Coordinates of C-alpha atoms and ligand atoms in Angstrom, one line a residue:
X5 CA 0.5 41.9 -42.0
X6 CA 3.4 39.6 -42.8
X7 CA 2.2 36.6 -44.3
X8 CA 1.0 36.0 -48.1
X9 CA -2.3 36.5 -48.8
X10 CA -3.5 32.8 -49.8
X11 CA -5.6 31.7 -47.5
X12 CA -9.2 33.0 -46.5
X13 CA -9.1 32.3 -42.9
X14 CA -12.1 32.5 -40.2
X15 CA -11.7 35.6 -37.3
X16 CA -10.6 33.2 -34.9
X17 CA -7.5 31.3 -33.8
X18 CA -6.5 28.6 -31.2
X19 CA -4.5 28.6 -28.1
X20 CA -4.6 25.4 -27.0
X21 CA -6.6 21.8 -26.8
X22 CA -8.1 19.0 -25.2
X23 CA -9.4 15.7 -26.5
X24 CA -11.7 16.7 -29.3
X25 CA -11.9 20.5 -27.8
X26 CA -10.2 23.6 -28.8
X27 CA -10.0 27.0 -26.7
X28 CA -9.6 30.6 -28.1
X29 CA -7.6 33.2 -26.4
X30 CA -10.8 34.4 -24.5
X31 CA -11.2 30.7 -23.4
X32 CA -14.2 30.2 -25.5
X33 CA -14.3 26.0 -26.2
X34 CA -14.8 24.8 -29.6
X35 CA -16.0 21.1 -30.2
X36 CA -14.0 20.2 -33.3
X37 CA -15.3 18.0 -36.1
X38 CA -12.9 19.2 -38.2
X39 CA -9.6 18.2 -36.5
X40 CA -7.3 20.2 -38.8
X41 CA -8.7 18.6 -41.9
X42 CA -8.2 14.9 -40.7
X43 CA -4.5 15.5 -39.6
X44 CA -5.4 15.2 -35.4
X45 CA -6.6 11.6 -35.6
X46 CA -6.2 11.5 -31.8
X47 CA -7.4 15.0 -30.9
X48 CA -5.5 17.1 -29.1
X49 CA -2.8 17.0 -26.2
X50 CA -2.9 12.8 -26.7
X51 CA -1.3 11.7 -23.8
X52 CA 0.6 8.7 -25.8
X53 CA 1.5 11.1 -28.6
X54 CA 3.1 13.8 -26.0
X55 CA 4.9 11.4 -24.6
X56 CA 6.3 9.9 -27.1
X57 CA 7.3 13.3 -28.8
X58 CA 9.0 15.1 -25.5
X59 CA 11.1 11.5 -25.3
X60 CA 12.1 12.0 -29.0
X61 CA 13.3 15.5 -28.3
X62 CA 14.9 15.3 -25.5
X63 CA 17.2 12.5 -27.6
X64 CA 17.5 14.0 -31.2
X65 CA 15.0 15.5 -33.5
X66 CA 16.9 15.1 -36.9
X67 CA 19.8 13.6 -38.5
X68 CA 20.3 13.6 -42.6
X69 CA 18.6 10.7 -44.5
X70 CA 22.3 9.7 -45.5
X71 CA 22.8 7.9 -41.8
X72 CA 20.3 5.3 -40.5
X73 CA 17.2 6.8 -38.8
X74 CA 15.7 3.7 -36.7
X75 CA 12.1 5.3 -35.9
X76 CA 12.0 5.6 -39.6
X77 CA 12.8 1.8 -40.1
X78 CA 10.5 1.1 -37.4
X79 CA 7.8 3.0 -38.9
X80 CA 7.7 1.5 -42.2
X81 CA 7.8 -1.8 -40.7
X82 CA 4.9 -1.1 -38.5
X83 CA 2.8 0.1 -41.7
X84 CA 3.6 -3.0 -43.6
X85 CA 2.5 -4.7 -40.3
X86 CA -0.7 -2.7 -40.1
X87 CA -1.2 -3.2 -43.5
X88 CA -0.9 -6.8 -43.7
X89 CA 1.7 -7.6 -46.4
X90 CA 5.0 -6.4 -47.2
X91 CA 5.6 -2.7 -48.6
X92 CA 8.6 -0.4 -48.9
X93 CA 8.0 3.2 -47.5
X94 CA 9.6 6.4 -48.5
X95 CA 8.9 9.3 -45.6
X96 CA 8.1 13.1 -46.4
X97 CA 6.6 15.8 -45.0
X98 CA 3.1 16.3 -46.9
X99 CA 0.6 14.5 -49.0
X100 CA 1.7 16.2 -51.7
X101 CA 4.8 15.2 -51.5
X102 CA 3.8 11.6 -50.8
X103 CA 2.0 11.8 -54.3
X104 CA 5.0 13.2 -56.4
X105 CA 6.7 10.2 -55.1
X106 CA 4.1 7.8 -56.2
X107 CA 4.1 9.5 -59.6
X108 CA 8.0 9.4 -59.7
X109 CA 7.6 5.5 -58.8
X110 CA 5.0 5.3 -61.5
X111 CA 7.1 6.7 -64.0
X112 CA 10.5 4.9 -63.3
X113 CA 8.2 1.3 -63.4
X114 CA 6.9 2.7 -66.8
X115 CA 10.5 2.9 -68.2
X116 CA 12.1 0.0 -66.9
X117 CA 9.3 -2.6 -67.0
X118 CA 7.9 -2.0 -70.6
X119 CA 9.6 -2.2 -73.7
X120 CA 8.5 0.9 -74.7
X121 CA 8.2 4.0 -72.1
X122 CA 4.9 4.2 -70.4
X123 CA 4.1 7.3 -68.4
X124 CA 0.6 8.6 -68.4
X125 CA -1.3 8.4 -65.5
X126 CA -5.0 8.6 -65.2
X127 CA -6.8 10.4 -62.1
X128 CA -10.4 10.7 -61.4
X129 CA -12.8 13.6 -61.8
X130 CA -12.9 15.5 -58.4
X131 CA -10.4 14.4 -57.0
X132 CA -7.6 16.2 -55.2
X133 CA -4.3 15.2 -55.0
X134 CA -2.1 18.3 -53.6
X135 CA -0.5 22.0 -54.5
X136 CA 2.8 21.1 -56.5
X137 CA 2.9 21.6 -60.1
X138 CA 2.6 17.8 -61.0
X139 CA 0.0 17.0 -58.1
X140 CA -2.5 19.8 -59.3
X141 CA -2.2 18.6 -63.0
X142 CA -3.3 15.2 -61.8
X143 CA -6.0 17.1 -59.8
X144 CA -8.9 16.4 -61.3
X145 CA -10.5 19.6 -61.3
X146 CA -10.1 22.2 -63.8
X147 CA -10.0 25.0 -61.0
X148 CA -6.9 23.8 -60.0
X149 CA -5.4 24.3 -63.4
X150 CA -5.8 28.2 -63.4
X151 CA -3.8 29.9 -66.3
X152 CA -1.6 31.7 -64.0
X153 CA 0.2 29.0 -63.0
X154 CA 0.5 27.4 -66.4
X155 CA 2.6 25.6 -68.0
X156 CA 1.9 22.1 -65.5
X157 CA 3.5 18.9 -65.8
X158 CA 2.7 16.9 -68.5
X159 CA 1.6 13.3 -68.3
X160 CA -2.0 13.4 -66.7
X161 CA -5.6 13.1 -67.7
X162 CA -8.8 12.5 -65.9
X163 CA -11.4 10.6 -66.4
X164 CA -15.5 11.3 -65.0
X165 CA -16.0 7.6 -64.1
X166 CA -13.9 3.9 -63.5
X167 CA -15.8 3.2 -66.6
X168 CA -14.4 5.8 -68.5
X169 CA -10.6 5.0 -67.1
X170 CA -10.7 1.6 -68.0
X171 CA -11.7 2.7 -71.8
X172 CA -9.1 5.0 -71.4
X173 CA -6.1 3.1 -70.9
X174 CA -3.8 3.9 -73.7
X175 CA -0.1 2.6 -75.1
X176 CA 1.3 5.4 -72.8
X177 CA -0.5 4.7 -69.4
X178 CA 1.5 3.5 -66.6
X179 CA -0.8 3.9 -63.6
X180 CA -4.6 5.1 -62.4
X181 CA -4.5 7.2 -59.0
X182 CA -7.3 7.1 -57.1
X183 CA -8.7 8.5 -54.1
X184 CA -11.2 5.7 -53.1
X185 CA -13.5 8.4 -50.9
X186 CA -12.9 11.7 -52.2
X187 CA -12.0 14.1 -49.4
X188 CA -12.4 17.6 -51.1
X189 CA -14.6 16.2 -54.1
X190 CA -18.0 15.6 -52.3
X191 CA -17.1 12.9 -49.6
X192 CA -18.0 10.5 -52.7
X193 CA -16.9 6.9 -52.2
X194 CA -16.6 4.7 -55.2
X195 CA -18.6 1.5 -55.6
X196 CA -16.5 -1.4 -54.3
X197 CA -17.0 -3.8 -57.3
X198 CA -16.3 -1.2 -59.8
X199 CA -12.8 -0.5 -58.0
X200 CA -12.1 -4.1 -57.6
X201 CA -13.0 -4.7 -61.6
X202 CA -10.5 -1.7 -62.1
X203 CA -7.8 -3.1 -59.8
X204 CA -8.1 -6.6 -61.7
X205 CA -7.8 -5.0 -64.9
X206 CA -4.7 -3.0 -64.3
X207 CA -3.2 -6.1 -63.0
X208 CA -3.6 -7.9 -66.0
X209 CA -1.8 -5.3 -68.1
X210 CA 0.7 -5.1 -65.4
X211 CA 0.0 -1.3 -64.7
X212 CA 0.0 0.6 -61.4
X213 CA -3.0 1.2 -59.0
X214 CA -2.3 4.1 -56.7
X215 CA -4.4 4.8 -54.1
X216 CA -4.1 8.5 -52.4
X217 CA -4.9 7.7 -48.7
X218 CA -3.8 10.8 -48.0
X219 CA -7.1 11.9 -46.1
X220 CA -9.2 8.6 -45.9
X221 CA -6.3 6.6 -44.6
X222 CA -4.9 5.7 -41.2
X223 CA -8.4 4.5 -39.9
X224 CA -10.2 7.4 -40.8
X225 CA -13.0 5.4 -42.9
X226 CA -12.7 2.1 -40.1
X227 CA -9.7 0.4 -41.3
X228 CA -6.0 1.4 -41.1
X229 CA -6.4 1.5 -45.1
X230 CA -9.6 2.5 -47.3
X231 CA -8.1 0.0 -49.7
X232 CA -8.8 -3.1 -47.1
X233 CA -12.5 -1.5 -47.3
X234 CA -12.5 -1.9 -50.9
X235 CA -10.9 -5.6 -50.8
X236 CA -7.9 -4.6 -53.0
X237 CA -4.1 -4.5 -52.9
X238 CA -2.9 -1.4 -54.1
X239 CA 0.7 -1.1 -56.1
X240 CA 1.7 2.2 -54.1
X241 CA -0.5 4.0 -51.4
X242 CA 0.2 7.5 -50.1
X243 CA -0.4 9.1 -46.5
X244 CA -0.2 11.9 -44.9
X245 CA -2.7 14.2 -42.6
X246 CA -3.4 11.5 -40.0
X247 CA -0.4 9.6 -39.9
X248 CA 1.8 11.9 -37.7
X249 CA -0.8 12.8 -34.8
X250 CA -0.3 16.5 -35.9
X251 CA 3.4 16.4 -37.0
X252 CA 3.8 17.0 -40.6
X253 CA 4.9 13.7 -42.2
X254 CA 3.8 11.8 -45.6
X255 CA 4.8 8.6 -46.9
X256 CA 4.7 6.8 -49.8
X257 CA 4.5 3.0 -49.4
X258 CA 4.8 0.3 -52.5
X259 CA 4.5 -3.0 -52.7
X260 CA 7.2 -3.0 -55.5
X261 CA 11.0 -1.9 -54.7
X262 CA 11.4 0.2 -57.7
X263 CA 13.8 3.0 -56.8
X264 CA 17.6 3.2 -56.6
X265 CA 19.9 5.2 -54.9
X266 CA 19.6 8.6 -55.9
X267 CA 16.1 8.3 -57.7
X268 CA 14.6 10.7 -54.7
X269 CA 15.3 11.8 -51.5
X270 CA 13.9 14.7 -48.6
X271 CA 16.0 16.8 -46.5
X272 CA 13.5 16.4 -43.4
X273 CA 11.4 13.5 -44.8
X274 CA 10.7 10.7 -41.7
X275 CA 13.1 12.5 -39.5
X276 CA 13.4 11.2 -35.7
X277 CA 10.7 13.6 -34.3
X278 CA 8.3 12.6 -36.8
X279 CA 8.7 9.4 -37.2
X280 CA 8.4 9.0 -33.1
X281 CA 4.9 10.6 -33.4
X282 CA 3.7 8.6 -36.1
X283 CA 4.5 5.5 -34.8
X284 CA 3.1 6.7 -31.2
X285 CA 0.0 7.4 -33.4
X286 CA -0.6 4.4 -35.3
X287 CA -0.1 2.1 -32.0
X288 CA -2.8 4.2 -30.1
X289 CA -5.0 4.1 -33.2
X290 CA -4.5 0.5 -33.8
X291 CA -5.8 0.1 -30.0
X292 CA -8.7 1.8 -30.5
X293 CA -9.6 -0.3 -33.2
X294 CA -8.7 -3.6 -31.7
X295 CA -10.8 -2.7 -29.0
X296 CA -14.1 -2.3 -30.9
X297 CA -14.0 1.3 -29.6
X298 CA -13.4 2.9 -32.8
X299 CA -16.5 1.0 -34.2
X300 CA -18.3 2.3 -31.1
X301 CA -17.3 5.8 -31.7
X302 CA -17.9 5.8 -35.5
X303 CA -21.6 4.1 -34.8
X304 CA -22.7 6.7 -32.5
X305 CA -21.5 9.7 -34.6
X306 CA -23.0 8.2 -37.7
X307 CA -26.5 8.0 -35.9
X308 CA -26.2 11.7 -34.5
X309 CA -25.6 12.6 -38.4
X310 CA -28.4 10.5 -39.4
X311 CA -30.8 12.5 -36.8
X312 CA -28.9 15.6 -38.3
X313 CA -30.2 14.8 -41.4
X314 CA -33.9 13.8 -40.4
X315 CA -34.3 16.8 -38.4
X316 CA -33.5 19.1 -41.5
X317 CA -35.1 17.7 -44.6
X318 CA -35.2 21.4 -46.2
X319 CA -31.6 21.8 -45.7
X320 CA -30.0 18.3 -46.0
X321 CA -30.6 15.9 -48.9
X322 CA -28.8 12.8 -48.4
X323 CA -25.5 11.6 -46.0
X324 CA -22.1 10.3 -47.7
X325 CA -18.9 8.8 -46.9
X326 CA -17.6 6.0 -44.9
X327 CA -16.3 5.5 -41.2
X328 CA -15.8 9.0 -39.9
X329 CA -15.0 10.4 -42.9
X330 CA -18.6 11.7 -43.4
X331 CA -21.0 14.6 -45.4
X332 CA -23.9 15.8 -45.7
X333 CA -24.8 17.2 -48.9
X334 CA -27.0 20.0 -48.9
X335 CA -29.9 21.1 -51.0
X336 CA -29.4 24.9 -51.4
X337 CA -25.4 25.3 -51.4
X338 CA -25.8 29.0 -50.5
X339 CA -26.2 27.7 -47.1
X340 CA -22.9 25.9 -47.0
X341 CA -20.6 28.6 -46.1
X342 CA -23.7 30.4 -43.7
X343 CA -24.0 26.9 -41.6
X344 CA -20.1 26.5 -41.5
X345 CA -19.7 30.2 -40.0
X346 CA -22.9 30.2 -37.6
X347 CA -21.3 26.4 -36.3
X348 CA -18.2 28.4 -35.7
X349 CA -20.1 31.3 -33.7
X350 CA -21.5 28.5 -31.5
X351 CA -18.4 26.7 -31.0
X352 CA -18.3 23.7 -33.0
X353 CA -16.0 23.1 -36.1
X354 CA -16.8 21.6 -39.2
X355 CA -15.6 21.6 -42.9
X356 CA -17.0 22.2 -46.8
X357 CA -15.8 19.2 -49.3
X358 CA -16.9 20.6 -53.1
X359 CA -19.8 23.4 -53.6
X360 CA -22.7 21.8 -51.6
X361 CA -21.2 19.4 -49.1
X362 CA -20.9 19.7 -45.1
X363 CA -17.7 17.7 -44.0
X364 CA -17.1 16.2 -41.0
X365 CA -13.8 14.7 -40.3
X366 CA -13.8 14.6 -36.0
X367 CA -10.7 13.0 -34.2
X368 CA -10.9 9.1 -34.2
X369 CA -11.1 9.1 -30.5
X370 CA -13.7 11.8 -29.9
X371 CA -15.7 11.6 -26.4
X372 CA -19.5 10.5 -26.2
X373 CA -20.5 13.8 -24.6
X374 CA -18.3 15.8 -27.3
X375 CA -20.0 14.0 -29.7
X376 CA -23.5 15.0 -28.3
X377 CA -22.6 18.7 -27.5
X378 CA -21.0 19.0 -31.1
X379 CA -24.3 18.0 -32.7
X380 CA -26.6 20.4 -30.0
X381 CA -24.2 23.0 -31.0
X382 CA -24.7 22.4 -34.5
X383 CA -28.7 21.9 -34.6
X384 CA -28.6 25.6 -32.8
X385 CA -26.3 26.9 -35.5
X386 CA -28.4 25.5 -38.4
X387 CA -31.9 27.2 -36.5
X388 CA -30.0 30.2 -36.5
X389 CA -29.0 30.7 -40.2
Ligands
PLP14 C1 -4.7 16.9 -48.5 C2 -4.8 16.1 -49.5 C3 -3.5 16.2 -50.4 C4 -2.4 17.2 -50.0 O1 -1.5 17.3 -48.8 P1 -0.8 18.2 -48.2 O2 -0.1 17.8 -47.4 O3 -1.6 19.5 -48.2 O4 0.4 18.4 -49.3 C5 -3.0 14.9 -51.3 N1 -4.5 14.2 -51.5 C6 -5.4 14.3 -50.4 C7 -6.5 13.3 -50.9 C8 -5.7 15.3 -49.6 O5 -7.0 15.3 -48.8

């Protein structure tokens, strides 16, 4: 073994994919209800994305960000267009990096906008914001701050509710960072009225609202961004997972133009290949949404999930989430790993979230047949535990 031992991997690897189906080296097929943790928004070997990648690869993969990069400008414009208001984008390679950028933007704003520097960022309990030292500290779960990696970046605190966030705003607070639907923390969606109240409160004090849409953005919950569903316009939004259709890309978009030259950068961020793939992905997803197909697929998936919930009242207690970011909460958390392993054996991929939630993040264009077959396999898997 030449790999670091940082992942507990399942004993399977895949060789190719088609639609929402993966194939291992023996040709066994797996219906994918996980999409590489929400990355493969259009499934595998999508024609438009593949074509855009091949076309770009034949021309140019990468130049430095010290030169103009046309696909990057186009993708920034497309994001702003799909948001419906003006934003400035910075491209990077991952969700954690997008959040690092958001944190730096907030700190610069906190330094230049107020007479006395503000720097503190409040996040929510059970949140997840990434694996770098700053985003780990922003993550509102103590298990992500073990002593082995100390000391962590300072200037963060987390609160267990929106009320507590509002009450905890201090003279040092500059921003609140929040996942409107918590991906790793149990697929928990915040209450709309509470979020609107938070947004208003921050606006009143000229503080920033950062929504981490790394998992819940890019049509995952039915709209381009989940903040649209919540009827708010955050000051900063971060993206990654679904944005590149499988090619690594992250983005931090801001309504205010805060950085000046030299403040931030990335060698690879927003290169020709990643942005070409991102553009093709966004255009396909927009079509899927406009045609009404996305809504239909989500409704179908949701009703199958309702069926599963009512078929196993001893196993599951409730359903959570929005659109195609869904979770089933287990009555007995010791069943979580058993169900995931049995599902793998039966040819369907599902994820966990938190301690007790079975998480579903299927490709957004998953076919009716794949949904039907996937749930049939899932039932068989649950019957076998
Ligand atoms: C996955 C995730 C991240 C981290 O993204 P990476 O690409 O792994 O750095 C950050 N925030 C949220 C909400 C995520 O789901």
